[in-house]
Every structure is written in structure tokens, then in C-alpha cells.
mmCIF file of C-alpha atoms in Angstrom:
data_model
loop_
_atom_site.group_PDB
_atom_site.id
_atom_site.type_symbol
_atom_site.label_atom_id
_atom_site.label_comp_id
_atom_site.label_asym_id
_atom_site.label_seq_id
_atom_site.Cartn_x
_atom_site.Cartn_y
_atom_site.Cartn_z
ATOM 1 C CA UNK A 695 228.238 201.919 250.605
ATOM 2 C CA UNK A 696 230.060 205.032 251.694
ATOM 3 C CA UNK A 697 229.739 208.052 249.483
ATOM 4 C CA UNK A 698 227.140 206.623 247.080
ATOM 5 C CA UNK A 699 223.751 208.224 246.686
ATOM 6 C CA UNK A 700 221.063 206.279 244.897
ATOM 7 C CA UNK A 701 217.954 207.640 243.226
ATOM 8 C CA UNK A 702 215.091 206.504 241.033
ATOM 9 C CA UNK A 703 215.051 207.490 237.378
ATOM 10 C CA UNK A 704 211.509 208.191 236.214
ATOM 11 C CA UNK A 705 209.321 209.573 233.489
ATOM 12 C CA UNK A 706 209.667 213.264 232.626
ATOM 13 C CA UNK A 707 206.162 213.844 234.028
ATOM 14 C CA UNK A 708 207.430 213.477 237.613
ATOM 15 C CA UNK A 709 208.957 216.354 239.546
ATOM 16 C CA UNK A 710 212.711 216.010 239.986
ATOM 17 C CA UNK A 711 214.066 215.778 243.528
ATOM 18 C CA UNK A 712 217.085 214.445 245.394
ATOM 19 C CA UNK A 713 215.775 210.882 245.106
ATOM 20 C CA UNK A 714 213.883 211.076 241.801
ATOM 21 C CA UNK A 715 215.766 212.030 238.654
ATOM 22 C CA UNK A 716 214.536 212.498 235.104
ATOM 23 C CA UNK A 717 216.106 213.126 231.732
ATOM 24 C CA UNK A 718 217.437 216.464 230.593
ATOM 25 C CA UNK A 719 215.040 218.753 228.727
ATOM 26 C CA UNK A 720 215.443 218.578 224.959
ATOM 27 C CA UNK A 721 216.061 222.321 224.591
ATOM 28 C CA UNK A 722 219.716 223.364 224.277
ATOM 29 C CA UNK A 723 221.290 220.287 225.839
ATOM 30 C CA UNK A 724 224.900 219.234 225.447
ATOM 31 C CA UNK A 725 226.066 216.070 223.698
ATOM 32 C CA UNK A 726 226.837 214.228 226.946
ATOM 33 C CA UNK A 727 223.304 214.963 228.154
ATOM 34 C CA UNK A 728 221.843 213.437 224.984
ATOM 35 C CA UNK A 729 223.949 210.308 225.573
ATOM 36 C CA UNK A 730 222.783 210.186 229.200
ATOM 37 C CA UNK A 731 219.109 210.502 228.172
ATOM 38 C CA UNK A 732 219.420 207.687 225.624
ATOM 39 C CA UNK A 733 221.144 205.331 228.061
ATOM 40 C CA UNK A 734 218.693 205.984 230.893
ATOM 41 C CA UNK A 735 215.620 205.772 228.659
ATOM 42 C CA UNK A 736 216.758 202.384 227.342
ATOM 43 C CA UNK A 737 217.006 201.075 230.904
ATOM 44 C CA UNK A 738 213.641 202.605 231.848
ATOM 45 C CA UNK A 739 211.931 200.896 228.908
ATOM 46 C CA UNK A 740 213.424 197.567 229.993
ATOM 47 C CA UNK A 741 212.000 198.015 233.476
ATOM 48 C CA UNK A 742 208.593 198.758 231.986
ATOM 49 C CA UNK A 743 208.875 195.452 230.104
ATOM 50 C CA UNK A 744 209.227 193.706 233.472
ATOM 51 C CA UNK A 745 205.947 195.222 234.679
ATOM 52 C CA UNK A 746 204.341 194.181 231.401
ATOM 53 C CA UNK A 747 205.662 190.638 231.820
ATOM 54 C CA UNK A 748 204.041 190.377 235.263
ATOM 55 C CA UNK A 749 200.674 191.357 233.796
ATOM 56 C CA UNK A 750 201.182 189.013 230.855
ATOM 57 C CA UNK A 751 201.791 186.024 233.139
ATOM 58 C CA UNK A 752 199.203 186.979 235.777
ATOM 59 C CA UNK A 753 196.364 188.654 233.855
ATOM 60 C CA UNK A 754 194.060 188.824 236.875
ATOM 61 C CA UNK A 755 196.326 191.610 238.198
ATOM 62 C CA UNK A 756 195.289 194.046 235.484
ATOM 63 C CA UNK A 757 193.954 196.601 237.989
ATOM 64 C CA UNK A 758 192.389 198.859 235.377
ATOM 65 C CA UNK A 759 190.036 196.089 234.317
ATOM 66 C CA UNK A 760 189.466 193.954 237.387
ATOM 67 C CA UNK A 761 190.242 195.798 240.615
ATOM 68 C CA UNK A 762 189.924 199.094 242.323
ATOM 69 C CA UNK A 763 193.415 199.641 243.673
ATOM 70 C CA UNK A 764 192.403 201.584 246.766
ATOM 71 C CA UNK A 765 189.399 199.539 247.973
ATOM 72 C CA UNK A 766 191.465 196.890 249.750
ATOM 73 C CA UNK A 767 194.986 195.571 250.097
ATOM 74 C CA UNK A 768 194.500 192.430 247.994
ATOM 75 C CA UNK A 769 195.904 193.956 244.762
ATOM 76 C CA UNK A 770 199.153 195.058 246.436
ATOM 77 C CA UNK A 771 199.736 191.684 248.111
ATOM 78 C CA UNK A 772 198.780 189.813 244.951
ATOM 79 C CA UNK A 773 201.164 191.930 242.866
ATOM 80 C CA UNK A 774 204.092 191.300 245.234
ATOM 81 C CA UNK A 775 203.437 187.557 245.074
ATOM 82 C CA UNK A 776 203.120 187.686 241.289
ATOM 83 C CA UNK A 777 206.421 189.588 241.018
ATOM 84 C CA UNK A 778 208.145 186.901 243.085
ATOM 85 C CA UNK A 779 206.663 184.151 240.903
ATOM 86 C CA UNK A 780 207.661 186.067 237.770
ATOM 87 C CA UNK A 781 211.245 186.235 239.077
ATOM 88 C CA UNK A 782 211.133 182.459 239.560
ATOM 89 C CA UNK A 783 209.746 182.033 236.033
ATOM 90 C CA UNK A 784 212.514 184.248 234.632
ATOM 91 C CA UNK A 785 215.160 182.008 236.224
ATOM 92 C CA UNK A 786 214.065 179.206 233.900
ATOM 93 C CA UNK A 787 213.150 181.144 230.755
ATOM 94 C CA UNK A 788 215.217 183.598 228.738
ATOM 95 C CA UNK A 789 213.290 186.868 228.428
ATOM 96 C CA UNK A 790 213.368 190.307 226.843
ATOM 97 C CA UNK A 791 214.840 191.979 229.908
ATOM 98 C CA UNK A 792 217.705 189.481 230.089
ATOM 99 C CA UNK A 793 218.337 190.070 226.413
ATOM 100 C CA UNK A 794 218.316 193.873 226.831
ATOM 101 C CA UNK A 795 220.982 193.747 229.554
ATOM 102 C CA UNK A 796 222.935 190.933 227.863
ATOM 103 C CA UNK A 797 222.717 188.484 230.757
ATOM 104 C CA UNK A 798 221.403 184.946 231.045
ATOM 105 C CA UNK A 799 218.883 184.127 233.781
ATOM 106 C CA UNK A 800 220.441 182.501 236.851
ATOM 107 C CA UNK A 801 220.730 178.720 236.881
#
């Protein structure tokens, strides 16, 4: 795509850069910035629901309870596989993320 620059929108805790954006600070912001913050935060929460759904379907991936993330590569590979299987599951079952964005899962 010519002329388009993409970036990741993250939590306010992260440092802003060219490729990582965050919401505007709540001190002295204009109305359009408030609207932007609300829209982006709604999308960010929906994405967090996707991560939660993966852990709900595949509880063995709860790294805080069962794995040490940096001891081996199993957790990363297992998570990628679980995300793929969750995408397959979402194709057959309506879910919170589909509802948030107002779309039906693919058929």
C-alpha cells in the first residue's frame, strides 16, 4: 500500500514511537482527541478479549501458572498453534469479538 503507515496501538504504559502509538494524555486534550481515545480503547479491549478467549479454550497455556516463558520455546509454539485453533473455533461459533465489531464469523 503506497503512502500508508501502520502502527500498533498499545497501553499507555508503553513508550510511544513511530510504530507504537498510545492514547492522548487526559490533561488538556481537545474533543477530537477524547473521541480518538474512546474509539481506540474500545478496539484495544476487544483484542484483549481475543487473548482471553485463547486462554479460556486452552487453559494449559496460562504461562503464569504452568510455564516459565523463557525456559524453552514450547510456550511460544503452543500459543501460536492455540491461536490458529481458536481462529478455527471462532469460524463456527459467534463470539464477543465478532459482536464488538458487528461481523459474523466466516462460513
